[in-house]
PDB file of C-alpha atoms in Angstrom:
ATOM      1  CA  MET A 256     -37.669  56.537 111.816  1.00 55.00           C
ATOM      2  CA  THR A 257     -35.362  59.360 110.717  1.00 64.00           C
ATOM      3  CA  ASN A 258     -32.500  58.934 108.248  1.00 68.00           C
ATOM      4  CA  THR A 259     -29.988  59.374 111.066  1.00 70.00           C
ATOM      5  CA  GLU A 260     -31.679  56.691 113.221  1.00 74.00           C
ATOM      6  CA  GLN A 261     -31.735  54.329 110.250  1.00 74.00           C
ATOM      7  CA  LEU A 262     -28.051  54.979 109.646  1.00 75.00           C
ATOM      8  CA  GLN A 263     -27.266  54.426 113.299  1.00 76.00           C
ATOM      9  CA  GLN A 264     -29.074  51.052 113.257  1.00 78.00           C
ATOM     10  CA  ASP A 265     -27.292  49.997 110.068  1.00 76.00           C
ATOM     11  CA  LEU A 266     -23.891  50.925 111.556  1.00 79.00           C
ATOM     12  CA  ASP A 267     -24.689  48.994 114.751  1.00 80.00           C
ATOM     13  CA  TYR A 268     -25.557  45.940 112.681  1.00 78.00           C
ATOM     14  CA  ILE A 269     -22.334  46.205 110.716  1.00 78.00           C
ATOM     15  CA  ALA A 270     -20.220  46.835 113.838  1.00 78.00           C
ATOM     16  CA  THR A 271     -21.696  43.707 115.463  1.00 76.00           C
ATOM     17  CA  THR A 272     -21.053  41.616 112.355  1.00 73.00           C
ATOM     18  CA  VAL A 273     -17.450  42.757 112.063  1.00 73.00           C
ATOM     19  CA  ARG A 274     -16.771  42.444 115.801  1.00 69.00           C
ATOM     20  CA  ARG A 275     -17.900  38.779 115.766  1.00 65.00           C
ATOM     21  CA  ARG A 276     -15.044  37.981 113.402  1.00 59.00           C
ATOM     22  CA  ASP A 277     -12.489  40.156 115.157  1.00 60.00           C
ATOM     23  CA  ARG A 278     -10.618  37.620 117.267  1.00 65.00           C
ATOM     24  CA  PRO A 279      -9.426  34.431 115.558  1.00 72.00           C
ATOM     25  CA  ILE A 280      -9.471  31.477 117.984  1.00 75.00           C
ATOM     26  CA  GLY A 281      -6.725  29.379 116.435  1.00 82.00           C
ATOM     27  CA  ILE A 282      -6.445  25.950 114.849  1.00 89.00           C
ATOM     28  CA  PRO A 283      -6.441  23.135 117.470  1.00 92.00           C
ATOM     29  CA  ALA A 284      -4.602  20.675 115.208  1.00 94.00           C
ATOM     30  CA  ILE A 285      -1.609  23.052 114.997  1.00 93.00           C
ATOM     31  CA  TYR A 286      -1.507  23.462 118.781  1.00 92.00           C
ATOM     32  CA  PHE A 287      -1.593  19.660 119.305  1.00 95.00           C
ATOM     33  CA  LEU A 288       1.042  19.136 116.605  1.00 96.00           C
ATOM     34  CA  TRP A 289       3.519  21.503 118.311  1.00 92.00           C
ATOM     35  CA  ALA A 290       2.672  20.160 121.751  1.00 94.00           C
ATOM     36  CA  ALA A 291       3.840  16.703 120.520  1.00 96.00           C
ATOM     37  CA  ILE A 292       6.926  18.030 118.691  1.00 95.00           C
ATOM     38  CA  ILE A 293       8.063  20.254 121.570  1.00 91.00           C
ATOM     39  CA  GLY A 294       7.238  17.703 124.273  1.00 94.00           C
ATOM     40  CA  ILE A 295       9.371  15.034 122.568  1.00 95.00           C
ATOM     41  CA  GLY A 296      12.038  17.358 121.186  1.00 92.00           C
ATOM     42  CA  PHE A 297      12.782  19.066 124.488  1.00 87.00           C
ATOM     43  CA  ALA A 298      13.115  15.728 126.322  1.00 92.00           C
ATOM     44  CA  LEU A 299      15.810  14.528 123.933  1.00 91.00           C
ATOM     45  CA  PRO A 300      18.759  16.518 125.421  1.00 85.00           C
ATOM     46  CA  ASP A 301      18.103  14.822 128.802  1.00 86.00           C
ATOM     47  CA  PHE A 302      17.356  11.298 127.594  1.00 92.00           C
ATOM     48  CA  ALA A 303      18.639  10.754 124.019  1.00 91.00           C
ATOM     49  CA  PRO A 304      20.938  13.635 123.015  1.00 86.00           C
ATOM     50  CA  ARG A 305      22.198  11.878 119.854  1.00 90.00           C
ATOM     51  CA  TYR A 306      18.750  12.066 118.291  1.00 92.00           C
ATOM     52  CA  LEU A 307      18.405  15.804 118.997  1.00 85.00           C
ATOM     53  CA  ASN A 308      19.755  17.305 115.762  1.00 82.00           C
ATOM     54  CA  PRO A 309      18.046  14.865 113.323  1.00 90.00           C
ATOM     55  CA  PHE A 310      14.784  15.204 115.266  1.00 93.00           C
ATOM     56  CA  TRP A 311      14.710  18.981 115.039  1.00 86.00           C
ATOM     57  CA  LEU A 312      15.915  18.999 111.438  1.00 87.00           C
ATOM     58  CA  VAL A 313      13.025  16.783 110.380  1.00 94.00           C
ATOM     59  CA  CYS A 314      10.289  17.811 112.859  1.00 94.00           C
ATOM     60  CA  GLY A 315      11.185  21.526 113.025  1.00 87.00           C
ATOM     61  CA  ILE A 316      10.982  22.012 109.236  1.00 87.00           C
ATOM     62  CA  GLY A 317       8.261  19.337 108.764  1.00 94.00           C
ATOM     63  CA  GLY A 318       6.189  20.848 111.594  1.00 93.00           C
ATOM     64  CA  GLY A 319       6.441  24.316 110.044  1.00 88.00           C
ATOM     65  CA  LEU A 320       5.321  23.003 106.640  1.00 91.00           C
ATOM     66  CA  LEU A 321       2.527  20.909 108.175  1.00 95.00           C
ATOM     67  CA  SER A 322       1.336  23.945 110.200  1.00 92.00           C
ATOM     68  CA  TRP A 323       1.211  26.015 106.997  1.00 89.00           C
ATOM     69  CA  TRP A 324      -0.790  23.256 105.256  1.00 93.00           C
ATOM     70  CA  LEU A 325      -3.180  22.924 108.215  1.00 93.00           C
ATOM     71  CA  ALA A 326      -3.722  26.725 108.298  1.00 90.00           C
ATOM     72  CA  GLU A 327      -4.358  26.761 104.517  1.00 89.00           C
ATOM     73  CA  ARG A 328      -6.836  23.840 104.817  1.00 90.00           C
ATOM     74  CA  ASP A 329      -8.598  25.526 107.723  1.00 90.00           C
ATOM     75  CA  ALA A 330      -8.948  28.812 105.747  1.00 88.00           C
ATOM     76  CA  ARG A 331     -10.495  26.932 102.812  1.00 88.00           C
ATOM     77  CA  GLN A 332     -12.898  24.999 105.056  1.00 88.00           C
ATOM     78  CA  SER A 333     -13.921  27.990 107.169  1.00 87.00           C
ATOM     79  CA  GLY A 334     -14.526  30.145 104.087  1.00 90.00           C
ATOM     80  CA  VAL A 335     -12.277  33.048 105.105  1.00 89.00           C
ATOM     81  CA  ASN A 336      -9.003  33.539 103.270  1.00 88.00           C
ATOM     82  CA  ASP A 337      -7.390  36.410 105.173  1.00 87.00           C
ATOM     83  CA  ALA A 338      -4.069  37.147 103.448  1.00 86.00           C
ATOM     84  CA  GLU A 339      -3.322  40.048 105.798  1.00 86.00           C
ATOM     85  CA  LEU A 340      -3.678  37.814 108.866  1.00 87.00           C
ATOM     86  CA  GLY A 341      -1.500  35.207 107.150  1.00 87.00           C
ATOM     87  CA  LYS A 342       1.227  37.836 106.675  1.00 90.00           C
ATOM     88  CA  ARG A 343       0.979  38.828 110.325  1.00 90.00           C
ATOM     89  CA  HIS A 344       1.402  35.195 111.361  1.00 89.00           C
ATOM     90  CA  GLY A 345       4.331  34.800 109.020  1.00 89.00           C
ATOM     91  CA  LEU A 346       6.029  37.900 110.408  1.00 93.00           C
ATOM     92  CA  HIS A 347       5.360  36.935 114.055  1.00 94.00           C
ATOM     93  CA  TRP A 348       6.624  33.365 113.758  1.00 89.00           C
ATOM     94  CA  GLY A 349       9.502  34.427 111.491  1.00 90.00           C
ATOM     95  CA  ILE A 350      10.673  36.847 114.187  1.00 93.00           C
ATOM     96  CA  GLY A 351      10.170  33.926 116.605  1.00 92.00           C
ATOM     97  CA  GLY A 352      12.624  31.880 114.517  1.00 89.00           C
ATOM     98  CA  ILE A 353      15.189  34.662 114.867  1.00 93.00           C
ATOM     99  CA  ALA A 354      14.539  34.826 118.620  1.00 93.00           C
ATOM    100  CA  TYR A 355      15.104  31.058 118.917  1.00 88.00           C
ATOM    101  CA  ALA A 356      18.396  31.374 117.008  1.00 89.00           C
ATOM    102  CA  LEU A 357      19.480  34.134 119.394  1.00 92.00           C
ATOM    103  CA  THR A 358      18.420  32.046 122.392  1.00 89.00           C
ATOM    104  CA  PHE A 359      20.596  29.253 121.020  1.00 87.00           C
ATOM    105  CA  LEU A 360      23.582  31.608 120.664  1.00 89.00           C
ATOM    106  CA  PRO A 361      24.822  31.526 124.311  1.00 88.00           C
ATOM    107  CA  LEU A 362      24.611  27.696 124.163  1.00 84.00           C
ATOM    108  CA  LEU A 363      26.585  27.663 120.931  1.00 86.00           C
ATOM    109  CA  LEU A 364      29.254  29.961 122.409  1.00 88.00           C
ATOM    110  CA  GLY A 365      29.485  27.826 125.527  1.00 86.00           C
ATOM    111  CA  GLN A 366      28.385  30.650 127.815  1.00 86.00           C
ATOM    112  CA  VAL A 367      25.502  28.584 129.257  1.00 81.00           C
ATOM    113  CA  PRO A 368      25.893  24.894 130.233  1.00 80.00           C
ATOM    114  CA  PRO A 369      23.833  22.695 127.860  1.00 74.00           C
ATOM    115  CA  GLN A 370      21.885  21.227 130.788  1.00 68.00           C
ATOM    116  CA  GLN A 371      20.538  24.699 131.683  1.00 70.00           C
ATOM    117  CA  GLY A 372      19.807  25.924 128.180  1.00 76.00           C
ATOM    118  CA  GLY A 373      16.202  24.729 128.137  1.00 76.00           C
ATOM    119  CA  ALA A 374      14.930  27.461 130.413  1.00 80.00           C
ATOM    120  CA  GLY A 375      15.991  30.153 127.925  1.00 86.00           C
ATOM    121  CA  PHE A 376      13.916  28.482 125.203  1.00 85.00           C
ATOM    122  CA  LEU A 377      10.979  28.304 127.623  1.00 85.00           C
ATOM    123  CA  PHE A 378      11.299  32.055 128.248  1.00 91.00           C
ATOM    124  CA  THR A 379      11.516  32.886 124.482  1.00 92.00           C
ATOM    125  CA  THR A 380       8.577  30.561 123.689  1.00 89.00           C
ATOM    126  CA  GLY A 381       6.521  31.986 126.540  1.00 91.00           C
ATOM    127  CA  LEU A 382       7.073  35.530 125.357  1.00 94.00           C
ATOM    128  CA  LEU A 383       6.395  34.602 121.731  1.00 93.00           C
ATOM    129  CA  TYR A 384       3.148  32.799 122.574  1.00 91.00           C
ATOM    130  CA  ALA A 385       1.902  35.466 124.990  1.00 94.00           C
ATOM    131  CA  LEU A 386       2.420  38.151 122.360  1.00 94.00           C
ATOM    132  CA  ALA A 387       0.753  35.925 119.755  1.00 92.00           C
ATOM    133  CA  GLY A 388      -2.190  35.751 122.169  1.00 90.00           C
ATOM    134  CA  VAL A 389      -2.342  39.531 122.262  1.00 90.00           C
ATOM    135  CA  HIS A 390      -1.998  40.132 118.494  1.00 88.00           C
ATOM    136  CA  LEU A 391      -3.123  36.943 116.780  1.00 89.00           C
ATOM    137  CA  GLU A 392      -4.976  34.196 118.648  1.00 85.00           C
ATOM    138  CA  ARG A 393      -6.310  34.683 122.173  1.00 82.00           C
ATOM    139  CA  PRO A 394      -5.861  31.061 123.480  1.00 79.00           C
ATOM    140  CA  LEU A 395      -2.095  31.471 123.045  1.00 85.00           C
ATOM    141  CA  LEU A 396      -2.031  34.252 125.653  1.00 88.00           C
ATOM    142  CA  TRP A 397      -2.765  31.840 128.495  1.00 82.00           C
ATOM    143  CA  SER A 398      -0.318  29.208 127.299  1.00 82.00           C
ATOM    144  CA  GLY A 399       2.328  31.932 126.956  1.00 89.00           C
ATOM    145  CA  LEU A 400       1.703  33.185 130.488  1.00 90.00           C
ATOM    146  CA  LEU A 401       1.813  29.561 131.780  1.00 84.00           C
ATOM    147  CA  MET A 402       5.202  29.091 130.119  1.00 84.00           C
ATOM    148  CA  LEU A 403       6.549  32.293 131.683  1.00 91.00           C
ATOM    149  CA  ALA A 404       5.326  31.151 135.108  1.00 88.00           C
ATOM    150  CA  ALA A 405       7.031  27.770 134.549  1.00 85.00           C
ATOM    151  CA  TYR A 406      10.238  29.631 133.539  1.00 87.00           C
ATOM    152  CA  ALA A 407      10.153  31.582 136.825  1.00 89.00           C
ATOM    153  CA  LEU A 408       9.690  28.331 138.823  1.00 84.00           C
ATOM    154  CA  LEU A 409      12.478  26.506 137.008  1.00 81.00           C
ATOM    155  CA  THR A 410      14.908  29.435 137.434  1.00 83.00           C
ATOM    156  CA  VAL A 411      14.129  30.178 141.074  1.00 87.00           C
ATOM    157  CA  PHE A 412      14.180  26.579 142.284  1.00 84.00           C
ATOM    158  CA  ALA A 413      16.979  25.369 139.904  1.00 78.00           C
ATOM    159  CA  LEU A 414      15.088  22.123 139.198  1.00 80.00           C
ATOM    160  CA  PRO A 415      16.833  19.175 137.429  1.00 83.00           C
ATOM    161  CA  TYR A 416      15.861  18.041 133.897  1.00 85.00           C
ATOM    162  CA  THR A 417      15.213  21.630 132.829  1.00 80.00           C
ATOM    163  CA  TRP A 418      14.913  20.675 129.151  1.00 83.00           C
ATOM    164  CA  THR A 419      12.302  18.022 129.823  1.00 89.00           C
ATOM    165  CA  LEU A 420      10.381  20.156 132.294  1.00 87.00           C
ATOM    166  CA  SER A 421      10.511  23.125 129.919  1.00 83.00           C
ATOM    167  CA  GLY A 422       9.234  20.974 127.026  1.00 88.00           C
ATOM    168  CA  ALA A 423       6.509  19.454 129.226  1.00 91.00           C
ATOM    169  CA  SER A 424       5.392  22.967 130.346  1.00 86.00           C
ATOM    170  CA  ILE A 425       5.165  24.172 126.762  1.00 87.00           C
ATOM    171  CA  ALA A 426       3.371  20.977 125.633  1.00 92.00           C
ATOM    172  CA  VAL A 427       0.823  21.195 128.456  1.00 91.00           C
ATOM    173  CA  SER A 428       0.189  24.879 127.697  1.00 86.00           C
ATOM    174  CA  LEU A 429      -0.333  24.109 124.000  1.00 90.00           C
ATOM    175  CA  VAL A 430      -2.698  21.245 124.758  1.00 92.00           C
ATOM    176  CA  VAL A 431      -4.690  23.606 127.016  1.00 87.00           C
ATOM    177  CA  ALA A 432      -4.767  26.241 124.245  1.00 85.00           C
ATOM    178  CA  GLY A 433      -5.813  23.574 121.700  1.00 90.00           C
ATOM    179  CA  LEU A 434      -8.632  22.356 123.945  1.00 90.00           C
ATOM    180  CA  CYS A 435      -9.827  25.953 124.496  1.00 85.00           C
ATOM    181  CA  ALA A 436      -9.793  26.569 120.733  1.00 85.00           C
ATOM    182  CA  GLN A 437     -11.629  23.258 120.108  1.00 87.00           C
ATOM    183  CA  ARG A 438     -14.280  24.113 122.688  1.00 86.00           C
ATOM    184  CA  ALA A 439     -14.733  27.609 121.267  1.00 81.00           C
ATOM    185  CA  ARG A 440     -15.218  26.123 117.758  1.00 78.00           C
ATOM    186  CA  SER A 441     -17.650  23.395 118.825  1.00 77.00           C
ATOM    187  CA  GLY A 442     -19.571  26.059 120.796  1.00 64.00           C
ATOM    188  CA  GLY A 443     -20.276  27.730 117.472  1.00 53.00           C
ATOM    189  CA  THR A 444     -18.042  30.748 118.057  1.00 44.00           C
ATOM    190  CA  PRO A 445     -17.660  32.178 114.522  1.00 41.00           C
ATOM    191  CA  GLN A 446     -14.176  32.170 113.111  1.00 38.00           C
TER     192      GLN A 446
ATOM    193  CA  MET B 281     -27.752  67.797 103.202  1.00 58.00           C
ATOM    194  CA  LYS B 282     -24.582  67.867 101.059  1.00 63.00           C
ATOM    195  CA  ALA B 283     -22.945  64.924 102.886  1.00 63.00           C
ATOM    196  CA  LEU B 284     -25.806  62.653 101.766  1.00 68.00           C
ATOM    197  CA  GLU B 285     -24.731  63.169  98.156  1.00 73.00           C
ATOM    198  CA  GLY B 286     -21.483  61.311  98.861  1.00 76.00           C
ATOM    199  CA  LEU B 287     -23.347  58.153  99.870  1.00 85.00           C
ATOM    200  CA  ASP B 288     -23.097  55.315  97.309  1.00 89.00           C
ATOM    201  CA  PRO B 289     -26.466  53.689  96.516  1.00 90.00           C
ATOM    202  CA  ALA B 290     -24.698  50.307  96.237  1.00 91.00           C
ATOM    203  CA  PHE B 291     -23.904  50.454  99.967  1.00 90.00           C
ATOM    204  CA  GLU B 292     -27.275  51.835 101.107  1.00 85.00           C
ATOM    205  CA  HIS B 293     -28.518  48.343 101.958  1.00 88.00           C
ATOM    206  CA  ARG B 294     -26.890  47.392 105.252  1.00 87.00           C
ATOM    207  CA  ALA B 295     -26.150  43.802 104.131  1.00 90.00           C
ATOM    208  CA  ARG B 296     -24.227  45.138 101.097  1.00 93.00           C
ATOM    209  CA  LEU B 297     -22.312  47.544 103.341  1.00 91.00           C
ATOM    210  CA  ALA B 298     -21.585  44.710 105.793  1.00 91.00           C
ATOM    211  CA  ILE B 299     -20.358  42.480 102.891  1.00 94.00           C
ATOM    212  CA  ALA B 300     -17.994  45.234 101.699  1.00 94.00           C
ATOM    213  CA  VAL B 301     -16.694  45.993 105.220  1.00 91.00           C
ATOM    214  CA  LEU B 302     -16.055  42.288 105.928  1.00 91.00           C
ATOM    215  CA  LEU B 303     -14.226  41.874 102.639  1.00 93.00           C
ATOM    216  CA  ALA B 304     -12.160  45.050 103.245  1.00 91.00           C
ATOM    217  CA  ARG B 305     -11.119  43.577 106.588  1.00 88.00           C
ATOM    218  CA  HIS B 306     -10.610  39.900 105.742  1.00 89.00           C
ATOM    219  CA  GLY B 307      -9.663  39.697 102.067  1.00 90.00           C
ATOM    220  CA  GLU B 308     -11.580  36.745 100.596  1.00 93.00           C
ATOM    221  CA  ILE B 309     -14.799  35.198 101.990  1.00 94.00           C
ATOM    222  CA  SER B 310     -16.935  32.337 100.674  1.00 95.00           C
ATOM    223  CA  PHE B 311     -20.657  32.497  99.934  1.00 94.00           C
ATOM    224  CA  ALA B 312     -21.392  29.947 102.688  1.00 92.00           C
ATOM    225  CA  ARG B 313     -19.420  31.956 105.226  1.00 91.00           C
ATOM    226  CA  PHE B 314     -21.295  35.149 104.344  1.00 92.00           C
ATOM    227  CA  LYS B 315     -24.546  33.280 104.779  1.00 92.00           C
ATOM    228  CA  GLN B 316     -23.470  32.200 108.273  1.00 87.00           C
ATOM    229  CA  GLU B 317     -22.072  35.585 109.289  1.00 86.00           C
ATOM    230  CA  LEU B 318     -24.949  37.688 107.989  1.00 88.00           C
ATOM    231  CA  ASP B 319     -27.734  35.173 108.703  1.00 87.00           C
ATOM    232  CA  MET B 320     -29.322  35.634 105.277  1.00 90.00           C
ATOM    233  CA  THR B 321     -31.133  33.279 102.887  1.00 92.00           C
ATOM    234  CA  ASP B 322     -29.343  32.057  99.738  1.00 93.00           C
ATOM    235  CA  GLY B 323     -31.642  34.152  97.520  1.00 94.00           C
ATOM    236  CA  ASN B 324     -31.285  37.400  99.425  1.00 94.00           C
ATOM    237  CA  LEU B 325     -27.521  37.053  99.866  1.00 94.00           C
ATOM    238  CA  GLY B 326     -27.110  36.096  96.179  1.00 95.00           C
ATOM    239  CA  ALA B 327     -29.074  39.166  95.132  1.00 95.00           C
ATOM    240  CA  GLN B 328     -27.000  41.527  97.312  1.00 94.00           C
ATOM    241  CA  LEU B 329     -23.724  40.029  96.101  1.00 95.00           C
ATOM    242  CA  ARG B 330     -24.870  40.234  92.461  1.00 95.00           C
ATOM    243  CA  ARG B 331     -25.687  43.919  92.887  1.00 95.00           C
ATOM    244  CA  LEU B 332     -22.194  44.635  94.136  1.00 95.00           C
ATOM    245  CA  GLU B 333     -20.721  42.450  91.393  1.00 94.00           C
ATOM    246  CA  ASP B 334     -22.734  44.260  88.691  1.00 94.00           C
ATOM    247  CA  ASP B 335     -21.398  47.567  90.002  1.00 94.00           C
ATOM    248  CA  GLY B 336     -17.848  46.205  89.600  1.00 95.00           C
ATOM    249  CA  TYR B 337     -17.183  46.354  93.328  1.00 96.00           C
ATOM    250  CA  LEU B 338     -16.668  42.592  93.780  1.00 95.00           C
ATOM    251  CA  GLY B 339     -14.566  39.955  92.072  1.00 93.00           C
ATOM    252  CA  LEU B 340     -15.384  36.299  92.379  1.00 92.00           C
ATOM    253  CA  ARG B 341     -13.446  33.052  92.041  1.00 93.00           C
ATOM    254  CA  ARG B 342     -14.840  29.527  91.815  1.00 92.00           C
ATOM    255  CA  ASP B 343     -13.030  26.712  93.569  1.00 88.00           C
ATOM    256  CA  PHE B 344     -13.587  23.211  94.997  1.00 88.00           C
ATOM    257  CA  VAL B 345     -13.139  22.439  98.678  1.00 84.00           C
ATOM    258  CA  GLU B 346     -13.432  18.711  99.450  1.00 81.00           C
ATOM    259  CA  ARG B 347     -15.128  18.154  96.077  1.00 85.00           C
ATOM    260  CA  ARG B 348     -17.786  20.779  96.810  1.00 88.00           C
ATOM    261  CA  PRO B 349     -18.001  23.937  94.691  1.00 91.00           C
ATOM    262  CA  VAL B 350     -17.155  27.099  96.629  1.00 92.00           C
ATOM    263  CA  THR B 351     -17.507  30.664  95.415  1.00 93.00           C
ATOM    264  CA  TRP B 352     -15.051  33.168  96.912  1.00 95.00           C
ATOM    265  CA  TYR B 353     -15.629  36.925  96.880  1.00 96.00           C
ATOM    266  CA  ALA B 354     -13.099  39.733  97.184  1.00 95.00           C
ATOM    267  CA  LEU B 355     -13.408  43.520  97.000  1.00 94.00           C
ATOM    268  CA  SER B 356     -12.137  44.992  93.737  1.00 95.00           C
ATOM    269  CA  LYS B 357     -10.013  48.188  93.635  1.00 94.00           C
ATOM    270  CA  PRO B 358     -12.978  50.341  92.540  1.00 95.00           C
ATOM    271  CA  GLY B 359     -15.009  48.623  95.291  1.00 94.00           C
ATOM    272  CA  ARG B 360     -12.487  49.524  97.975  1.00 93.00           C
ATOM    273  CA  LYS B 361     -12.325  53.083  96.693  1.00 93.00           C
ATOM    274  CA  ALA B 362     -16.159  53.373  96.672  1.00 93.00           C
ATOM    275  CA  LEU B 363     -16.353  51.909 100.180  1.00 91.00           C
ATOM    276  CA  ASP B 364     -13.816  54.427 101.522  1.00 90.00           C
ATOM    277  CA  LYS B 365     -15.776  57.253  99.903  1.00 91.00           C
ATOM    278  CA  HIS B 366     -19.062  55.932 101.293  1.00 89.00           C
ATOM    279  CA  LEU B 367     -17.638  55.576 104.828  1.00 87.00           C
ATOM    280  CA  ALA B 368     -16.236  59.111 104.683  1.00 87.00           C
ATOM    281  CA  ALA B 369     -19.686  60.377 103.629  1.00 86.00           C
ATOM    282  CA  LEU B 370     -21.300  58.415 106.483  1.00 83.00           C
ATOM    283  CA  ARG B 371     -18.895  60.048 108.961  1.00 82.00           C
ATOM    284  CA  ALA B 372     -19.839  63.454 107.548  1.00 84.00           C
ATOM    285  CA  VAL B 373     -23.548  62.691 107.874  1.00 80.00           C
ATOM    286  CA  ILE B 374     -23.135  61.626 111.525  1.00 78.00           C
ATOM    287  CA  ALA B 375     -20.911  64.613 112.305  1.00 79.00           C
ATOM    288  CA  ALA B 376     -23.485  66.982 110.758  1.00 78.00           C
ATOM    289  CA  SER B 377     -26.366  65.383 112.700  1.00 72.00           C
ATOM    290  CA  VAL B 378     -24.428  65.697 116.014  1.00 70.00           C
ATOM    291  CA  ALA B 379     -23.424  69.324 115.392  1.00 65.00           C
TER     292      ALA B 379
END
């Protein structure tokens, strides 16, 4: 075997090793957590509006902190502490927070009736998750696309209970993403 | 061939090069994770990691995860510099062989 052939084989081995770790598959517990928070939180404007603000104050902040702890625990257990990926997640979801605030703006200014505001959040969440699927964790791509499809249906057919239906769509998408991630992990797909 | 002179002996073993490339890409990786990713025995992996550590290319940190000791490895600054230099030399070798 020549030196060049040896080098080629070594590089193939390294490329295969690196590629196996290229696409993180997500943390199922975080998907299930947000499916529960969003499913309940989005139903509140339709069924119990007085609990809306306290719920999001506690569960929004608490969910964020719990997600961070779950991600930290997963990194320690999986044996990969990728600070760069952590920064990318922070930046993506931080921009998501700004997008949510901007989605809330027309509601705050009274330009959109509160009953119809849910669809806007569904659109923002769909976009945020689909892009996270492209740049961060692949299972989120499909849940993001499902949310965008649900947004189109809700807008075109002007269905009632938009908040509840939006929340349910997001929750179902996240459960699907969580199950996909769980299956990928139990199938031995390396993290 | 002049390009061969730029190759770092520490990265000539493909497992050591893979360790360095994985660390350059993912920051910090545990011993157990390396074992799984590279499919190596404890002894062989330990020897390759020690070689990189002796050259000052790796830093290590000991920690406990669920009461079990875990050793984490990260690429040092000289290690990253040496890896960049080695990869540039590899590119030159391949370019020269293709030309």
